[in-house]
Amino acid sequence: MKKIINDPNQVVQDMIAGMIAAYPNALKQIPETTVITRSEAPVSGKVGLVSGGGSGHEPAHAGYVGKGMLDAAVAGEVFTSPTPDQIYEAIKAVDGGKGVFLIIKNYTGDVLNFEMAMELAEADGIQVEKVIVNDDVAVEDSSFTTGRRGIAGTVFVHKIAGAIAEQGASLEEVKTTAEKVVNQTRSMGMALSPCTVPAAGKPSFHLAENEMEIGIGIHGEAGIERKPVATADDIATELTEKVLMDMDLIGNEEVAVMINGLGATPEMELYIVNKKVHQLLAEKGIQVYKTFVGEYMTALEMTGCSVTLLKLDDKVKELLDAKSEAPAFRN
């Protein structure tokens, strides 16, 4: 294992310290926790937004903490859900008197721990609501989930729920909007190579030099098929068609596109995938309103990509375009 780290058991703490050092005016850490909040948290009279999960998916989730997106992110150990007490600390830290909204990726550990924290907060009199993101169309159930996984489409939920919360919406309005985005977002990913979790010191799975895995999750979970490496056009076609099969898009409707890298994919290759995705959508008469290409929800240094489509309406477009000051998502 070759990585730029100090101690495999201290990577999360070292990462958080480095993020705070990079954005000292925008972010702060709750002492003795792995919680990062907006520097001005809690914001009085605003619904507080909390998300998080295992580390290793950077810039998710702390990179999306900032005005216009999340109020706090909770970092678990690498690929491990944060504990309920850490999530509870985040909820308390961002409660500005209007309630707190939790955005949870559908992984069993995340769902259980966030819901336990939600119960602790409610017992303290804090009103809490949640949404569970399940945008991955690759598998109905996985080794980590009951139901579909939550992957890169979660970033769209952060952005749009964050925008309406910033406008002063009620907790119920934030929940309704977030649920709409979840219902209108679909993703699917693939991998060319695995990643190595620092504490494990070895690759999380094995792919031969001429193999790729289609439909993989963000921890290297199994997908739907392992097969010979194909061209970028063929990969983009397979991912996009699978996503479109699960959406009720008709001609002339608008979407936002996200081509997400998994940590070690050159931007050049992501743009090549994007070219084909745009061509496929144009052939079906689907309009692309906005495109995001880059690393938004990674899996350490895994090589691969995912394709996400978000069906738009006028309100969702307005919120997608709203200002964000989060370090990893600036409008």
Short mmCIF file of C-alpha atoms in Angstrom, two decimals:
data_model
loop_
_atom_site.label_atom_id
_atom_site.label_comp_id
_atom_site.label_asym_id
_atom_site.label_seq_id
_atom_site.Cartn_x
_atom_site.Cartn_y
_atom_site.Cartn_z
CA MET A 1 0.00 0.00 0.00
CA LYS A 2 1.39 3.40 -1.00
CA LYS A 3 -0.57 6.37 0.38
CA ILE A 4 0.22 9.87 1.61
CA ILE A 5 -0.82 9.31 5.21
CA ASN A 6 0.77 9.32 8.67
CA ASP A 7 -1.08 6.60 10.54
CA PRO A 8 -3.76 4.36 8.96
CA ASN A 9 -5.82 4.74 12.12
CA GLN A 10 -5.69 8.56 12.11
CA VAL A 11 -6.62 9.37 8.52
CA VAL A 12 -10.07 10.78 9.34
CA GLN A 13 -8.83 13.03 12.14
CA ASP A 14 -5.91 14.26 10.02
CA MET A 15 -8.23 14.92 7.07
CA ILE A 16 -10.65 16.96 9.18
CA ALA A 17 -7.82 19.03 10.64
CA GLY A 18 -6.59 19.70 7.11
CA MET A 19 -10.05 20.77 5.92
CA ILE A 20 -10.47 23.19 8.80
CA ALA A 21 -7.02 24.62 8.06
CA ALA A 22 -8.00 25.09 4.42
CA TYR A 23 -11.31 26.88 5.13
CA PRO A 24 -10.91 28.51 8.57
CA ASN A 25 -13.48 31.22 7.89
CA ALA A 26 -16.14 28.91 6.49
CA LEU A 27 -15.92 25.69 8.52
CA LYS A 28 -15.41 24.66 12.11
CA GLN A 29 -15.11 21.34 13.92
CA ILE A 30 -17.10 20.48 17.00
CA PRO A 31 -14.33 19.66 19.50
CA GLU A 32 -13.67 15.97 20.16
CA THR A 33 -16.02 14.92 17.34
CA THR A 34 -15.78 14.21 13.63
CA VAL A 35 -18.46 16.81 12.92
CA ILE A 36 -17.77 19.77 10.62
CA THR A 37 -20.29 22.64 10.59
CA ARG A 38 -20.67 26.00 8.93
CA SER A 39 -18.69 28.55 10.90
CA GLU A 40 -21.88 30.50 11.72
CA ALA A 41 -23.91 27.44 12.82
CA PRO A 42 -26.54 27.33 14.14
CA VAL A 43 -28.32 29.79 11.87
CA SER A 44 -31.30 31.19 13.78
CA GLY A 45 -34.68 30.66 12.09
CA LYS A 46 -33.32 28.32 9.41
CA VAL A 47 -33.80 24.57 9.03
CA GLY A 48 -30.44 22.92 9.67
CA LEU A 49 -29.28 20.27 7.19
CA VAL A 50 -27.07 17.35 8.27
CA SER A 51 -25.59 14.59 6.15
CA GLY A 52 -22.61 12.30 6.36
CA GLY A 53 -21.42 8.75 6.19
CA GLY A 54 -18.18 6.88 6.03
CA SER A 55 -15.07 8.79 5.01
CA GLY A 56 -13.34 8.04 1.72
CA HIS A 57 -16.00 9.66 -0.45
CA GLU A 58 -14.47 13.14 -0.48
CA PRO A 59 -15.46 15.80 -1.25
CA ALA A 60 -18.63 14.20 0.17
CA HIS A 61 -19.72 15.12 2.66
CA ALA A 62 -17.86 17.92 4.41
CA GLY A 63 -17.05 19.59 1.10
CA TYR A 64 -20.75 20.39 0.77
CA VAL A 65 -20.98 22.22 4.09
CA GLY A 66 -21.56 25.90 3.50
CA LYS A 67 -24.18 28.56 2.89
CA GLY A 68 -26.69 27.19 0.38
CA MET A 69 -26.01 23.52 1.09
CA LEU A 70 -25.36 21.55 4.30
CA ASP A 71 -25.05 22.97 7.79
CA ALA A 72 -23.07 20.00 9.07
CA ALA A 73 -21.42 16.79 7.91
CA VAL A 74 -20.51 13.83 10.10
CA ALA A 75 -17.50 11.74 9.09
CA GLY A 76 -17.31 8.09 10.04
CA GLU A 77 -14.20 5.97 9.71
CA VAL A 78 -13.36 5.00 6.13
CA PHE A 79 -16.41 3.32 4.57
CA THR A 80 -18.00 3.04 8.04
CA SER A 81 -21.09 4.86 9.24
CA PRO A 82 -20.61 7.59 11.84
CA THR A 83 -21.90 6.65 15.27
CA PRO A 84 -25.30 7.89 16.55
CA ASP A 85 -23.70 10.05 19.24
CA GLN A 86 -21.60 11.89 16.63
CA ILE A 87 -24.68 12.47 14.45
CA TYR A 88 -26.59 13.63 17.52
CA GLU A 89 -23.88 16.22 18.20
CA ALA A 90 -24.27 17.50 14.65
CA ILE A 91 -28.04 17.82 15.01
CA LYS A 92 -27.69 19.81 18.21
CA ALA A 93 -25.04 22.04 16.69
CA VAL A 94 -27.18 23.17 13.72
CA ASP A 95 -30.58 23.45 15.39
CA GLY A 96 -31.57 27.07 14.88
CA GLY A 97 -35.08 26.61 16.26
CA LYS A 98 -36.77 25.60 13.02
CA GLY A 99 -35.90 21.92 13.03
CA VAL A 100 -33.18 19.78 11.50
CA PHE A 101 -33.30 17.76 8.28
CA LEU A 102 -31.18 14.64 7.72
CA ILE A 103 -30.03 13.52 4.25
CA ILE A 104 -29.09 9.84 4.46
CA LYS A 105 -27.64 7.62 1.75
CA ASN A 106 -29.37 4.25 1.72
CA TYR A 107 -26.75 2.09 3.39
CA THR A 108 -27.99 -0.01 6.30
CA GLY A 109 -25.48 1.28 8.85
CA ASP A 110 -26.09 4.92 7.91
CA VAL A 111 -29.86 4.54 8.07
CA LEU A 112 -29.80 2.81 11.47
CA ASN A 113 -27.36 5.24 13.06
CA PHE A 114 -28.98 8.40 11.69
CA GLU A 115 -32.40 7.18 12.84
CA MET A 116 -31.04 6.45 16.33
CA ALA A 117 -29.59 9.96 16.47
CA MET A 118 -32.93 11.33 15.26
CA GLU A 119 -34.67 9.63 18.19
CA LEU A 120 -32.15 11.06 20.66
CA ALA A 121 -32.70 14.56 19.29
CA GLU A 122 -36.48 14.27 19.31
CA ALA A 123 -36.32 13.17 22.95
CA ASP A 124 -34.55 16.50 23.57
CA GLY A 125 -37.38 18.40 21.89
CA ILE A 126 -35.63 19.01 18.55
CA GLN A 127 -37.90 18.48 15.55
CA VAL A 128 -36.14 16.26 13.02
CA GLU A 129 -37.13 14.93 9.59
CA LYS A 130 -35.20 12.84 7.07
CA VAL A 131 -34.93 11.63 3.51
CA ILE A 132 -33.21 8.46 2.37
CA VAL A 133 -31.47 8.70 -1.00
CA ASN A 134 -31.64 5.58 -3.20
CA ASP A 135 -30.64 6.74 -6.67
CA ASP A 136 -28.59 3.72 -7.80
CA VAL A 137 -30.52 1.70 -10.39
CA ALA A 138 -27.92 -1.08 -10.63
CA VAL A 139 -29.35 -3.45 -8.04
CA GLU A 140 -32.59 -3.66 -6.07
CA ASP A 141 -30.79 -4.88 -2.94
CA SER A 142 -27.08 -5.16 -2.16
CA SER A 143 -24.74 -6.60 0.45
CA PHE A 144 -24.94 -3.22 2.24
CA THR A 145 -28.59 -2.29 1.74
CA THR A 146 -32.22 -3.21 1.70
CA GLY A 147 -33.36 -1.46 -1.44
CA ARG A 148 -31.27 0.59 -3.79
CA ARG A 149 -28.04 2.28 -2.71
CA GLY A 150 -27.56 6.00 -2.37
CA ILE A 151 -24.64 7.20 -4.47
CA ALA A 152 -23.66 10.35 -6.41
CA GLY A 153 -27.23 11.61 -6.82
CA THR A 154 -27.08 12.45 -3.12
CA VAL A 155 -25.16 15.59 -4.07
CA PHE A 156 -28.16 16.93 -5.98
CA VAL A 157 -30.28 16.39 -2.85
CA HIS A 158 -27.72 18.31 -0.78
CA LYS A 159 -27.77 21.16 -3.28
CA ILE A 160 -31.50 21.55 -3.78
CA ALA A 161 -32.65 20.88 -0.22
CA GLY A 162 -29.89 23.23 0.94
CA ALA A 163 -31.09 25.95 -1.40
CA ILE A 164 -34.71 25.87 -0.27
CA ALA A 165 -33.66 25.75 3.39
CA GLU A 166 -31.52 28.83 2.76
CA GLN A 167 -34.62 30.60 1.39
CA GLY A 168 -36.33 30.13 4.75
CA ALA A 169 -38.54 27.15 3.95
CA SER A 170 -40.20 25.17 6.73
CA LEU A 171 -38.99 21.73 7.76
CA GLU A 172 -41.95 20.17 5.93
CA GLU A 173 -41.19 22.14 2.77
CA VAL A 174 -37.55 21.03 2.86
CA LYS A 175 -38.65 17.42 3.28
CA THR A 176 -41.16 17.62 0.40
CA THR A 177 -38.55 19.15 -1.90
CA ALA A 178 -35.86 16.63 -0.96
CA GLU A 179 -38.26 13.75 -1.58
CA LYS A 180 -39.09 15.15 -5.01
CA VAL A 181 -35.39 15.28 -5.90
CA VAL A 182 -34.88 11.71 -4.69
CA ASN A 183 -37.81 10.56 -6.83
CA GLN A 184 -36.44 12.37 -9.88
CA THR A 185 -32.77 11.30 -9.59
CA ARG A 186 -31.21 8.11 -10.93
CA SER A 187 -27.57 6.97 -11.15
CA MET A 188 -25.42 4.04 -12.12
CA GLY A 189 -21.67 3.45 -11.86
CA MET A 190 -18.82 1.20 -12.98
CA ALA A 191 -15.23 0.52 -11.96
CA LEU A 192 -11.97 -0.36 -13.71
CA SER A 193 -9.93 -0.90 -10.54
CA PRO A 194 -10.46 -1.18 -6.75
CA CYS A 195 -9.34 1.04 -3.91
CA THR A 196 -7.37 0.27 -0.76
CA VAL A 197 -8.80 1.17 2.64
CA PRO A 198 -5.83 2.43 4.72
CA ALA A 199 -6.57 0.31 7.78
CA ALA A 200 -6.90 -2.82 5.62
CA GLY A 201 -3.79 -2.20 3.56
CA LYS A 202 -4.92 -4.23 0.56
CA PRO A 203 -7.32 -3.73 -2.37
CA SER A 204 -10.98 -4.15 -1.48
CA PHE A 205 -11.60 -6.42 -4.47
CA HIS A 206 -9.76 -7.71 -7.52
CA LEU A 207 -10.28 -7.01 -11.19
CA ALA A 208 -8.04 -8.44 -13.88
CA GLU A 209 -6.29 -5.99 -16.17
CA ASN A 210 -8.83 -6.60 -18.94
CA GLU A 211 -11.94 -6.58 -16.71
CA MET A 212 -14.43 -3.98 -15.53
CA GLU A 213 -17.39 -4.16 -13.16
CA ILE A 214 -20.70 -2.62 -14.22
CA GLY A 215 -23.17 -1.39 -11.61
CA ILE A 216 -20.71 -1.16 -8.74
CA GLY A 217 -21.37 0.79 -5.53
CA ILE A 218 -19.17 3.44 -3.93
CA HIS A 219 -17.42 0.94 -1.64
CA GLY A 220 -16.62 -1.51 -4.40
CA GLU A 221 -19.72 -3.59 -3.78
CA ALA A 222 -20.61 -6.03 -6.49
CA GLY A 223 -22.49 -4.72 -9.48
CA ILE A 224 -24.58 -6.53 -12.04
CA GLU A 225 -21.88 -7.81 -14.37
CA ARG A 226 -18.11 -8.29 -14.63
CA LYS A 227 -16.90 -8.28 -18.22
CA PRO A 228 -14.07 -7.22 -20.57
CA VAL A 229 -13.18 -3.53 -20.63
CA ALA A 230 -15.20 -1.71 -23.27
CA THR A 231 -14.84 1.65 -24.98
CA ALA A 232 -15.94 4.86 -23.28
CA ASP A 233 -18.88 5.10 -25.68
CA ASP A 234 -20.04 1.59 -24.84
CA ILE A 235 -19.67 2.23 -21.08
CA ALA A 236 -21.56 5.52 -21.31
CA THR A 237 -24.30 3.87 -23.35
CA GLU A 238 -24.77 0.99 -20.92
CA LEU A 239 -24.93 3.27 -17.87
CA THR A 240 -27.18 5.88 -19.48
CA GLU A 241 -29.65 3.42 -20.96
CA LYS A 242 -30.00 1.64 -17.63
CA VAL A 243 -30.67 4.98 -15.91
CA LEU A 244 -33.18 6.08 -18.56
CA MET A 245 -35.08 2.79 -18.30
CA ASP A 246 -35.92 3.77 -14.72
CA MET A 247 -37.04 7.34 -15.43
CA ASP A 248 -40.31 8.61 -16.87
CA LEU A 249 -38.67 11.09 -19.20
CA ILE A 250 -40.33 12.03 -22.45
CA GLY A 251 -39.05 14.15 -25.29
CA ASN A 252 -38.19 17.82 -24.65
CA GLU A 253 -38.01 17.38 -20.88
CA GLU A 254 -34.96 18.83 -19.16
CA VAL A 255 -32.35 17.12 -17.01
CA ALA A 256 -29.19 17.94 -15.11
CA VAL A 257 -26.32 15.56 -15.83
CA MET A 258 -23.56 14.55 -13.42
CA ILE A 259 -20.56 12.55 -14.65
CA ASN A 260 -18.87 11.60 -11.39
CA GLY A 261 -15.34 10.27 -10.97
CA LEU A 262 -14.66 7.69 -8.27
CA GLY A 263 -11.33 9.11 -7.14
CA ALA A 264 -8.72 8.17 -9.75
CA THR A 265 -10.32 8.76 -13.12
CA PRO A 266 -8.76 11.51 -15.25
CA GLU A 267 -11.09 14.37 -16.15
CA MET A 268 -10.25 13.69 -19.77
CA GLU A 269 -11.97 10.32 -19.52
CA LEU A 270 -14.96 11.77 -17.67
CA TYR A 271 -15.45 14.33 -20.43
CA ILE A 272 -15.25 11.57 -23.05
CA VAL A 273 -18.07 9.78 -21.22
CA ASN A 274 -19.99 13.04 -21.02
CA LYS A 275 -19.75 13.52 -24.79
CA LYS A 276 -21.53 10.23 -25.41
CA VAL A 277 -24.13 10.81 -22.67
CA HIS A 278 -25.07 14.15 -24.28
CA GLN A 279 -25.29 12.48 -27.69
CA LEU A 280 -27.59 9.75 -26.35
CA LEU A 281 -29.87 12.25 -24.63
CA ALA A 282 -30.03 14.44 -27.75
CA GLU A 283 -31.03 11.44 -29.84
CA LYS A 284 -34.00 10.92 -27.48
CA GLY A 285 -34.98 14.59 -27.53
CA ILE A 286 -34.08 15.10 -23.87
CA GLN A 287 -32.72 18.58 -23.13
CA VAL A 288 -29.64 19.01 -20.92
CA TYR A 289 -30.03 22.14 -18.79
CA LYS A 290 -26.79 21.89 -16.81
CA THR A 291 -23.84 19.47 -16.64
CA PHE A 292 -21.48 18.64 -13.80
CA VAL A 293 -18.27 16.75 -14.57
CA GLY A 294 -15.77 15.94 -11.82
CA GLU A 295 -15.33 14.16 -8.53
CA TYR A 296 -18.39 14.62 -6.33
CA MET A 297 -18.83 11.23 -4.59
CA THR A 298 -15.64 9.18 -4.69
CA ALA A 299 -14.41 5.85 -3.35
CA LEU A 300 -10.83 6.67 -2.29
CA GLU A 301 -8.67 5.99 -5.37
CA MET A 302 -11.07 3.68 -7.21
CA THR A 303 -11.00 4.12 -10.98
CA GLY A 304 -14.39 4.41 -12.62
CA CYS A 305 -17.33 6.71 -13.02
CA SER A 306 -21.05 7.05 -12.54
CA VAL A 307 -23.76 8.75 -14.57
CA THR A 308 -26.55 10.63 -12.76
CA LEU A 309 -29.62 12.24 -14.30
CA LEU A 310 -31.93 14.61 -12.43
CA LYS A 311 -35.30 15.37 -14.00
CA LEU A 312 -35.98 19.11 -13.72
CA ASP A 313 -38.95 21.42 -13.36
CA ASP A 314 -38.91 25.18 -12.97
CA LYS A 315 -38.62 25.12 -9.17
CA VAL A 316 -35.87 22.49 -9.12
CA LYS A 317 -33.95 24.47 -11.76
CA GLU A 318 -34.22 27.63 -9.66
CA LEU A 319 -32.88 25.80 -6.62
CA LEU A 320 -30.12 24.10 -8.60
CA ASP A 321 -28.99 27.51 -9.80
CA ALA A 322 -29.17 29.15 -6.33
CA LYS A 323 -25.95 30.38 -4.79
CA SER A 324 -23.81 27.90 -2.90
CA GLU A 325 -20.69 28.74 -0.92
CA ALA A 326 -19.75 25.16 -0.05
CA PRO A 327 -16.06 24.53 -0.81
CA ALA A 328 -16.78 21.68 -3.25
CA PHE A 329 -19.85 23.15 -4.93
CA ARG A 330 -19.81 26.84 -5.74
CA ASN A 331 -22.49 28.45 -7.89
#
